[in-house]
Amino acid sequence: MKDTTVSDIRWKVALWISWIITIAVFAFGAAVQVDFVDPSVPFSKAWNSMTWAHVFGSFQQREYALIFVVSAACVILLTFLRSWKIRLGVLATGFLTPMVAITPMMAWAMFLMPWMVLSALIGNMDGEFYEEGMLMFAACGLWMLLCLVFAVREAWGMWRASKNLDH
């Protein structure tokens, strides 16, 4: 029988790539240094304004450090764990961490995060968006969405496997 769990190599690769992209969005959001009152910031201007020293300071903020450490641990654990129950627990922990560290409103806000990231990439955001750390907030929402997608996939695979065992 074909393995339909997160341990499938394609899903491990997708998990790692998605996590790295999420971390890159966070780092980009932390590094951008534009004028707060700028009404429009094209992506090229945001890219050219980056100061990488600010990234390390942002990762040292307590809430973001906790989310980063938990997300890294989740990705590593999901890579090696075989028990679907433990993987679902790991995904639940990863999902809940931004809600505990930042705000419970992350549960609803995570669905807006892909739009926020896309809007930043096409240059539809202003200086206040970047300077308020909204792209870092969006990266946390993307992490939550990633956990949700993998948890749904995991649960679906386990449900299908249980149906196959019944027959």
Short mmCIF file of N, CA and C in Angstrom, two decimals:
data_model
loop_
_atom_site.label_atom_id
_atom_site.label_comp_id
_atom_site.label_asym_id
_atom_site.label_seq_id
_atom_site.Cartn_x
_atom_site.Cartn_y
_atom_site.Cartn_z
N MET A 1 0.84 -1.18 0.00
CA MET A 1 0.00 0.00 0.00
C MET A 1 0.89 1.25 0.00
N LYS A 2 0.51 2.23 -0.81
CA LYS A 2 1.27 3.46 -0.92
C LYS A 2 1.14 4.29 0.35
N ASP A 3 2.28 4.85 0.79
CA ASP A 3 2.30 5.68 1.99
C ASP A 3 1.59 7.00 1.69
N THR A 4 0.57 7.34 2.47
CA THR A 4 -0.19 8.58 2.23
C THR A 4 -0.03 9.55 3.39
N THR A 5 1.05 9.46 4.12
CA THR A 5 1.25 10.32 5.27
C THR A 5 2.25 11.42 4.95
N VAL A 6 2.44 12.30 5.91
CA VAL A 6 3.39 13.39 5.74
C VAL A 6 4.81 12.86 5.53
N SER A 7 5.06 11.60 5.91
CA SER A 7 6.39 11.04 5.74
C SER A 7 6.73 10.79 4.28
N ASP A 8 5.74 10.86 3.40
CA ASP A 8 5.99 10.73 1.97
C ASP A 8 7.02 11.78 1.56
N ILE A 9 8.03 11.37 0.81
CA ILE A 9 9.16 12.25 0.49
C ILE A 9 8.74 13.54 -0.22
N ARG A 10 7.74 13.46 -1.08
CA ARG A 10 7.29 14.69 -1.76
C ARG A 10 6.73 15.69 -0.79
N TRP A 11 6.02 15.21 0.22
CA TRP A 11 5.44 16.11 1.21
C TRP A 11 6.50 16.65 2.15
N LYS A 12 7.53 15.86 2.40
CA LYS A 12 8.64 16.36 3.22
C LYS A 12 9.34 17.50 2.50
N VAL A 13 9.58 17.31 1.22
CA VAL A 13 10.22 18.37 0.43
C VAL A 13 9.32 19.60 0.38
N ALA A 14 8.03 19.41 0.15
CA ALA A 14 7.09 20.53 0.12
C ALA A 14 7.05 21.25 1.47
N LEU A 15 7.10 20.49 2.55
CA LEU A 15 7.11 21.08 3.89
C LEU A 15 8.34 21.95 4.08
N TRP A 16 9.51 21.42 3.76
CA TRP A 16 10.76 22.17 3.95
C TRP A 16 10.80 23.41 3.06
N ILE A 17 10.41 23.28 1.80
CA ILE A 17 10.42 24.43 0.89
C ILE A 17 9.44 25.49 1.38
N SER A 18 8.25 25.08 1.79
CA SER A 18 7.26 26.04 2.29
C SER A 18 7.75 26.75 3.54
N TRP A 19 8.38 26.00 4.44
CA TRP A 19 8.90 26.61 5.67
C TRP A 19 10.02 27.60 5.35
N ILE A 20 10.90 27.23 4.45
CA ILE A 20 11.99 28.14 4.07
C ILE A 20 11.44 29.41 3.43
N ILE A 21 10.43 29.28 2.59
CA ILE A 21 9.80 30.46 1.98
C ILE A 21 9.17 31.34 3.06
N THR A 22 8.53 30.72 4.03
CA THR A 22 7.91 31.47 5.13
C THR A 22 8.97 32.23 5.92
N ILE A 23 10.08 31.58 6.22
CA ILE A 23 11.19 32.24 6.93
C ILE A 23 11.76 33.38 6.07
N ALA A 24 11.86 33.16 4.77
CA ALA A 24 12.37 34.20 3.88
C ALA A 24 11.44 35.42 3.86
N VAL A 25 10.13 35.18 3.86
CA VAL A 25 9.16 36.30 3.92
C VAL A 25 9.35 37.06 5.23
N PHE A 26 9.51 36.32 6.33
CA PHE A 26 9.74 36.97 7.62
C PHE A 26 11.02 37.81 7.59
N ALA A 27 12.10 37.21 7.10
CA ALA A 27 13.38 37.93 7.05
C ALA A 27 13.30 39.16 6.17
N PHE A 28 12.63 39.03 5.03
CA PHE A 28 12.45 40.18 4.15
C PHE A 28 11.67 41.29 4.85
N GLY A 29 10.58 40.91 5.52
CA GLY A 29 9.78 41.90 6.24
C GLY A 29 10.56 42.59 7.35
N ALA A 30 11.45 41.84 8.00
CA ALA A 30 12.27 42.42 9.07
C ALA A 30 13.36 43.33 8.52
N ALA A 31 13.86 43.02 7.33
CA ALA A 31 15.00 43.75 6.78
C ALA A 31 14.61 45.04 6.05
N VAL A 32 13.37 45.15 5.59
CA VAL A 32 12.94 46.32 4.82
C VAL A 32 12.95 47.56 5.72
N GLN A 33 13.54 48.61 5.21
CA GLN A 33 13.62 49.88 5.93
C GLN A 33 13.21 51.01 4.99
N VAL A 34 11.91 51.25 4.90
CA VAL A 34 11.40 52.31 4.03
C VAL A 34 10.82 53.42 4.90
N ASP A 35 10.46 54.51 4.25
CA ASP A 35 9.87 55.64 4.95
C ASP A 35 8.45 55.27 5.40
N PHE A 36 8.15 55.51 6.66
CA PHE A 36 6.87 55.15 7.25
C PHE A 36 5.70 55.79 6.51
N VAL A 37 5.86 57.02 6.03
CA VAL A 37 4.76 57.75 5.40
C VAL A 37 4.72 57.58 3.88
N ASP A 38 5.57 56.75 3.32
CA ASP A 38 5.57 56.51 1.88
C ASP A 38 4.24 55.87 1.48
N PRO A 39 3.47 56.51 0.59
CA PRO A 39 2.14 55.99 0.25
C PRO A 39 2.17 54.72 -0.60
N SER A 40 3.28 54.47 -1.27
CA SER A 40 3.39 53.28 -2.11
C SER A 40 4.85 52.85 -2.16
N VAL A 41 5.07 51.56 -1.93
CA VAL A 41 6.44 51.05 -1.93
C VAL A 41 6.53 49.93 -2.97
N PRO A 42 7.11 50.23 -4.14
CA PRO A 42 7.31 49.16 -5.12
C PRO A 42 8.25 48.09 -4.55
N PHE A 43 8.10 46.87 -5.03
CA PHE A 43 8.92 45.78 -4.52
C PHE A 43 10.41 46.07 -4.67
N SER A 44 10.80 46.67 -5.80
CA SER A 44 12.22 46.97 -6.02
C SER A 44 12.75 47.95 -4.96
N LYS A 45 11.93 48.91 -4.58
CA LYS A 45 12.34 49.87 -3.55
C LYS A 45 12.46 49.17 -2.19
N ALA A 46 11.51 48.32 -1.89
CA ALA A 46 11.57 47.56 -0.63
C ALA A 46 12.81 46.67 -0.62
N TRP A 47 13.08 46.01 -1.73
CA TRP A 47 14.24 45.12 -1.82
C TRP A 47 15.54 45.89 -1.63
N ASN A 48 15.65 47.05 -2.25
CA ASN A 48 16.87 47.85 -2.15
C ASN A 48 17.06 48.50 -0.79
N SER A 49 16.01 48.57 0.01
CA SER A 49 16.10 49.24 1.31
C SER A 49 16.47 48.28 2.45
N MET A 50 16.65 47.02 2.15
CA MET A 50 16.86 46.02 3.21
C MET A 50 18.14 46.26 3.99
N THR A 51 18.03 46.11 5.31
CA THR A 51 19.15 46.16 6.22
C THR A 51 19.15 44.85 7.00
N TRP A 52 20.05 43.95 6.64
CA TRP A 52 20.02 42.60 7.20
C TRP A 52 20.26 42.55 8.69
N ALA A 53 20.88 43.57 9.26
CA ALA A 53 21.10 43.58 10.71
C ALA A 53 19.78 43.58 11.48
N HIS A 54 18.74 44.14 10.89
CA HIS A 54 17.43 44.17 11.56
C HIS A 54 16.78 42.80 11.63
N VAL A 55 17.16 41.89 10.74
CA VAL A 55 16.58 40.55 10.74
C VAL A 55 16.89 39.84 12.06
N PHE A 56 18.14 39.90 12.46
CA PHE A 56 18.55 39.20 13.68
C PHE A 56 17.87 39.80 14.91
N GLY A 57 17.68 41.10 14.91
CA GLY A 57 16.96 41.74 16.02
C GLY A 57 15.51 41.30 16.07
N SER A 58 14.89 41.12 14.91
CA SER A 58 13.50 40.68 14.88
C SER A 58 13.36 39.24 15.37
N PHE A 59 14.32 38.40 15.01
CA PHE A 59 14.27 37.01 15.48
C PHE A 59 14.51 36.94 16.98
N GLN A 60 15.07 37.99 17.57
CA GLN A 60 15.32 38.00 19.01
C GLN A 60 14.12 38.50 19.81
N GLN A 61 13.13 39.06 19.14
CA GLN A 61 11.91 39.45 19.85
C GLN A 61 11.25 38.18 20.36
N ARG A 62 10.83 38.21 21.58
CA ARG A 62 10.35 37.01 22.26
C ARG A 62 9.30 36.23 21.48
N GLU A 63 8.27 36.93 20.99
CA GLU A 63 7.20 36.21 20.30
C GLU A 63 7.68 35.57 19.00
N TYR A 64 8.50 36.30 18.25
CA TYR A 64 8.98 35.75 16.98
C TYR A 64 10.03 34.66 17.21
N ALA A 65 10.83 34.80 18.23
CA ALA A 65 11.81 33.75 18.55
C ALA A 65 11.10 32.45 18.90
N LEU A 66 10.04 32.56 19.70
CA LEU A 66 9.27 31.36 20.07
C LEU A 66 8.67 30.70 18.83
N ILE A 67 8.08 31.49 17.96
CA ILE A 67 7.46 30.95 16.74
C ILE A 67 8.52 30.30 15.85
N PHE A 68 9.66 30.95 15.72
CA PHE A 68 10.73 30.40 14.88
C PHE A 68 11.23 29.08 15.44
N VAL A 69 11.50 29.02 16.74
CA VAL A 69 12.01 27.79 17.35
C VAL A 69 10.98 26.67 17.23
N VAL A 70 9.72 26.97 17.52
CA VAL A 70 8.68 25.95 17.43
C VAL A 70 8.50 25.49 15.99
N SER A 71 8.51 26.42 15.04
CA SER A 71 8.33 26.03 13.65
C SER A 71 9.50 25.17 13.16
N ALA A 72 10.72 25.52 13.55
CA ALA A 72 11.88 24.69 13.18
C ALA A 72 11.77 23.30 13.79
N ALA A 73 11.39 23.24 15.05
CA ALA A 73 11.22 21.94 15.71
C ALA A 73 10.13 21.13 15.03
N CYS A 74 9.04 21.78 14.66
CA CYS A 74 7.93 21.09 13.99
C CYS A 74 8.39 20.50 12.66
N VAL A 75 9.10 21.28 11.87
CA VAL A 75 9.54 20.80 10.56
C VAL A 75 10.50 19.61 10.73
N ILE A 76 11.39 19.71 11.68
CA ILE A 76 12.33 18.60 11.92
C ILE A 76 11.58 17.36 12.39
N LEU A 77 10.68 17.54 13.35
CA LEU A 77 9.92 16.39 13.86
C LEU A 77 9.05 15.77 12.77
N LEU A 78 8.40 16.59 11.97
CA LEU A 78 7.53 16.07 10.91
C LEU A 78 8.34 15.31 9.86
N THR A 79 9.59 15.66 9.73
CA THR A 79 10.45 14.97 8.78
C THR A 79 10.74 13.53 9.22
N PHE A 80 10.85 13.33 10.53
CA PHE A 80 11.29 12.02 11.02
C PHE A 80 10.22 11.18 11.72
N LEU A 81 9.18 11.80 12.23
CA LEU A 81 8.17 11.04 12.97
C LEU A 81 7.30 10.21 12.03
N ARG A 82 6.89 9.04 12.51
CA ARG A 82 6.06 8.16 11.71
C ARG A 82 4.63 8.05 12.26
N SER A 83 4.43 8.33 13.52
CA SER A 83 3.12 8.21 14.13
C SER A 83 2.23 9.38 13.70
N TRP A 84 1.09 9.06 13.09
CA TRP A 84 0.20 10.12 12.63
C TRP A 84 -0.38 10.91 13.78
N LYS A 85 -0.59 10.28 14.92
CA LYS A 85 -1.13 11.00 16.07
C LYS A 85 -0.13 12.05 16.57
N ILE A 86 1.11 11.67 16.64
CA ILE A 86 2.14 12.62 17.10
C ILE A 86 2.31 13.73 16.07
N ARG A 87 2.30 13.38 14.77
CA ARG A 87 2.43 14.41 13.74
C ARG A 87 1.29 15.41 13.82
N LEU A 88 0.06 14.93 14.05
CA LEU A 88 -1.07 15.86 14.21
C LEU A 88 -0.88 16.74 15.43
N GLY A 89 -0.33 16.18 16.51
CA GLY A 89 -0.04 16.98 17.70
C GLY A 89 1.02 18.04 17.43
N VAL A 90 2.04 17.66 16.67
CA VAL A 90 3.09 18.61 16.30
C VAL A 90 2.50 19.72 15.45
N LEU A 91 1.67 19.36 14.49
CA LEU A 91 1.04 20.37 13.64
C LEU A 91 0.11 21.29 14.44
N ALA A 92 -0.61 20.72 15.40
CA ALA A 92 -1.48 21.54 16.26
C ALA A 92 -0.64 22.51 17.08
N THR A 93 0.48 22.04 17.59
CA THR A 93 1.38 22.92 18.35
C THR A 93 1.91 24.04 17.47
N GLY A 94 2.34 23.70 16.26
CA GLY A 94 2.82 24.71 15.32
C GLY A 94 1.74 25.71 14.97
N PHE A 95 0.52 25.24 14.81
CA PHE A 95 -0.60 26.11 14.47
C PHE A 95 -0.94 27.06 15.62
N LEU A 96 -0.95 26.54 16.83
CA LEU A 96 -1.37 27.34 17.99
C LEU A 96 -0.32 28.32 18.49
N THR A 97 0.94 28.06 18.23
CA THR A 97 2.01 28.90 18.77
C THR A 97 1.87 30.37 18.38
N PRO A 98 1.64 30.75 17.11
CA PRO A 98 1.45 32.18 16.81
C PRO A 98 0.25 32.79 17.51
N MET A 99 -0.79 31.99 17.73
CA MET A 99 -1.97 32.51 18.42
C MET A 99 -1.65 32.81 19.88
N VAL A 100 -0.82 31.99 20.48
CA VAL A 100 -0.42 32.22 21.87
C VAL A 100 0.62 33.34 21.95
N ALA A 101 1.59 33.33 21.04
CA ALA A 101 2.69 34.28 21.11
C ALA A 101 2.30 35.69 20.66
N ILE A 102 1.42 35.80 19.69
CA ILE A 102 1.07 37.12 19.15
C ILE A 102 -0.33 37.53 19.57
N THR A 103 -1.34 36.82 19.04
CA THR A 103 -2.73 37.13 19.36
C THR A 103 -3.63 35.99 18.89
N PRO A 104 -4.70 35.73 19.61
CA PRO A 104 -5.66 34.73 19.14
C PRO A 104 -6.32 35.10 17.81
N MET A 105 -6.28 36.38 17.46
CA MET A 105 -6.84 36.82 16.18
C MET A 105 -6.10 36.25 14.98
N MET A 106 -4.93 35.68 15.21
CA MET A 106 -4.18 35.04 14.13
C MET A 106 -5.01 33.94 13.47
N ALA A 107 -5.92 33.33 14.23
CA ALA A 107 -6.75 32.26 13.67
C ALA A 107 -7.56 32.76 12.47
N TRP A 108 -8.03 33.98 12.54
CA TRP A 108 -8.79 34.54 11.43
C TRP A 108 -7.89 35.25 10.44
N ALA A 109 -6.87 35.91 10.95
CA ALA A 109 -6.00 36.71 10.10
C ALA A 109 -5.17 35.86 9.14
N MET A 110 -4.92 34.59 9.49
CA MET A 110 -4.05 33.77 8.63
C MET A 110 -4.59 33.63 7.22
N PHE A 111 -5.90 33.74 7.05
CA PHE A 111 -6.46 33.60 5.71
C PHE A 111 -6.20 34.84 4.84
N LEU A 112 -5.86 35.96 5.47
CA LEU A 112 -5.51 37.18 4.74
C LEU A 112 -4.03 37.24 4.38
N MET A 113 -3.24 36.43 5.02
CA MET A 113 -1.79 36.54 4.87
C MET A 113 -1.28 36.30 3.45
N PRO A 114 -1.79 35.31 2.72
CA PRO A 114 -1.31 35.18 1.34
C PRO A 114 -1.58 36.44 0.50
N TRP A 115 -2.74 37.06 0.73
CA TRP A 115 -3.06 38.30 0.03
C TRP A 115 -2.06 39.40 0.40
N MET A 116 -1.73 39.50 1.68
CA MET A 116 -0.79 40.53 2.13
C MET A 116 0.58 40.34 1.50
N VAL A 117 1.05 39.09 1.47
CA VAL A 117 2.37 38.81 0.88
C VAL A 117 2.34 39.11 -0.61
N LEU A 118 1.30 38.67 -1.30
CA LEU A 118 1.18 38.93 -2.74
C LEU A 118 1.11 40.43 -3.01
N SER A 119 0.36 41.15 -2.21
CA SER A 119 0.26 42.60 -2.38
C SER A 119 1.61 43.28 -2.18
N ALA A 120 2.39 42.80 -1.23
CA ALA A 120 3.72 43.37 -1.02
C ALA A 120 4.62 43.07 -2.22
N LEU A 121 4.52 41.86 -2.76
CA LEU A 121 5.36 41.48 -3.90
C LEU A 121 5.03 42.28 -5.16
N ILE A 122 3.77 42.65 -5.33
CA ILE A 122 3.41 43.43 -6.52
C ILE A 122 3.45 44.94 -6.26
N GLY A 123 3.87 45.33 -5.05
CA GLY A 123 4.09 46.74 -4.76
C GLY A 123 2.87 47.53 -4.37
N ASN A 124 1.86 46.89 -3.82
CA ASN A 124 0.64 47.59 -3.43
C ASN A 124 0.59 47.98 -1.96
N MET A 125 1.68 47.92 -1.27
CA MET A 125 1.70 48.26 0.16
C MET A 125 2.44 49.58 0.38
N ASP A 126 2.13 50.20 1.51
CA ASP A 126 2.75 51.48 1.83
C ASP A 126 3.86 51.29 2.86
N GLY A 127 4.53 52.39 3.18
CA GLY A 127 5.62 52.34 4.14
C GLY A 127 5.19 51.91 5.52
N GLU A 128 3.98 52.29 5.91
CA GLU A 128 3.48 51.91 7.23
C GLU A 128 3.36 50.39 7.34
N PHE A 129 2.93 49.73 6.28
CA PHE A 129 2.81 48.28 6.26
C PHE A 129 4.14 47.62 6.63
N TYR A 130 5.21 48.09 6.01
CA TYR A 130 6.52 47.49 6.27
C TYR A 130 7.05 47.87 7.64
N GLU A 131 6.93 49.12 7.99
CA GLU A 131 7.51 49.60 9.25
C GLU A 131 6.76 49.11 10.48
N GLU A 132 5.51 48.74 10.32
CA GLU A 132 4.74 48.17 11.43
C GLU A 132 4.98 46.67 11.59
N GLY A 133 5.77 46.09 10.70
CA GLY A 133 6.10 44.67 10.80
C GLY A 133 5.01 43.74 10.30
N MET A 134 4.16 44.24 9.42
CA MET A 134 3.04 43.43 8.95
C MET A 134 3.48 42.24 8.10
N LEU A 135 4.61 42.37 7.41
CA LEU A 135 5.08 41.24 6.61
C LEU A 135 5.60 40.12 7.53
N MET A 136 6.17 40.47 8.66
CA MET A 136 6.58 39.45 9.64
C MET A 136 5.34 38.78 10.23
N PHE A 137 4.34 39.56 10.51
CA PHE A 137 3.06 39.04 10.99
C PHE A 137 2.46 38.11 9.94
N ALA A 138 2.55 38.52 8.67
CA ALA A 138 2.03 37.70 7.57
C ALA A 138 2.78 36.38 7.47
N ALA A 139 4.08 36.40 7.70
CA ALA A 139 4.86 35.15 7.66
C ALA A 139 4.38 34.19 8.74
N CYS A 140 4.04 34.71 9.89
CA CYS A 140 3.51 33.85 10.97
C CYS A 140 2.16 33.26 10.56
N GLY A 141 1.34 34.04 9.89
CA GLY A 141 0.07 33.54 9.38
C GLY A 141 0.27 32.49 8.30
N LEU A 142 1.29 32.68 7.46
CA LEU A 142 1.60 31.66 6.45
C LEU A 142 2.02 30.35 7.11
N TRP A 143 2.78 30.46 8.21
CA TRP A 143 3.18 29.26 8.94
C TRP A 143 1.93 28.53 9.46
N MET A 144 0.99 29.28 10.00
CA MET A 144 -0.24 28.67 10.50
C MET A 144 -1.02 28.00 9.37
N LEU A 145 -1.08 28.66 8.23
CA LEU A 145 -1.77 28.08 7.08
C LEU A 145 -1.07 26.80 6.62
N LEU A 146 0.24 26.81 6.64
CA LEU A 146 1.02 25.63 6.29
C LEU A 146 0.68 24.48 7.25
N CYS A 147 0.63 24.75 8.53
CA CYS A 147 0.27 23.72 9.52
C CYS A 147 -1.14 23.20 9.26
N LEU A 148 -2.06 24.10 8.97
CA LEU A 148 -3.44 23.69 8.71
C LEU A 148 -3.54 22.80 7.48
N VAL A 149 -2.86 23.17 6.41
CA VAL A 149 -2.88 22.37 5.18
C VAL A 149 -2.31 20.98 5.45
N PHE A 150 -1.19 20.92 6.13
CA PHE A 150 -0.57 19.61 6.41
C PHE A 150 -1.42 18.80 7.37
N ALA A 151 -2.08 19.43 8.32
CA ALA A 151 -2.94 18.69 9.25
C ALA A 151 -4.15 18.12 8.52
N VAL A 152 -4.75 18.90 7.63
CA VAL A 152 -5.88 18.41 6.85
C VAL A 152 -5.43 17.25 5.95
N ARG A 153 -4.28 17.40 5.32
CA ARG A 153 -3.75 16.34 4.48
C ARG A 153 -3.48 15.08 5.30
N GLU A 154 -2.90 15.26 6.46
CA GLU A 154 -2.60 14.13 7.35
C GLU A 154 -3.89 13.43 7.78
N ALA A 155 -4.86 14.21 8.21
CA ALA A 155 -6.14 13.63 8.66
C ALA A 155 -6.84 12.91 7.50
N TRP A 156 -6.80 13.50 6.32
CA TRP A 156 -7.42 12.88 5.15
C TRP A 156 -6.73 11.54 4.84
N GLY A 157 -5.41 11.53 4.87
CA GLY A 157 -4.68 10.29 4.61
C GLY A 157 -4.98 9.22 5.63
N MET A 158 -5.10 9.61 6.88
CA MET A 158 -5.42 8.63 7.92
C MET A 158 -6.86 8.13 7.79
N TRP A 159 -7.77 8.99 7.40
CA TRP A 159 -9.15 8.58 7.20
C TRP A 159 -9.23 7.59 6.04
N ARG A 160 -8.54 7.89 4.94
CA ARG A 160 -8.52 6.99 3.79
C ARG A 160 -7.90 5.65 4.15
N ALA A 161 -6.81 5.70 4.93
CA ALA A 161 -6.16 4.45 5.33
C ALA A 161 -7.09 3.62 6.21
N SER A 162 -7.84 4.27 7.10
CA SER A 162 -8.75 3.52 7.95
C SER A 162 -9.91 2.91 7.15
N LYS A 163 -10.34 3.60 6.11
CA LYS A 163 -11.40 3.06 5.24
C LYS A 163 -10.90 1.84 4.47
N ASN A 164 -9.63 1.87 4.04
CA ASN A 164 -9.05 0.73 3.33
C ASN A 164 -8.89 -0.47 4.24
N LEU A 165 -8.64 -0.25 5.51
CA LEU A 165 -8.50 -1.35 6.47
C LEU A 165 -9.84 -1.99 6.78
N ASP A 166 -10.93 -1.22 6.68
CA ASP A 166 -12.25 -1.73 6.98
C ASP A 166 -12.73 -2.71 5.91
N HIS A 167 -12.20 -2.60 4.71
CA HIS A 167 -12.66 -3.46 3.60
C HIS A 167 -11.80 -4.66 3.45
#
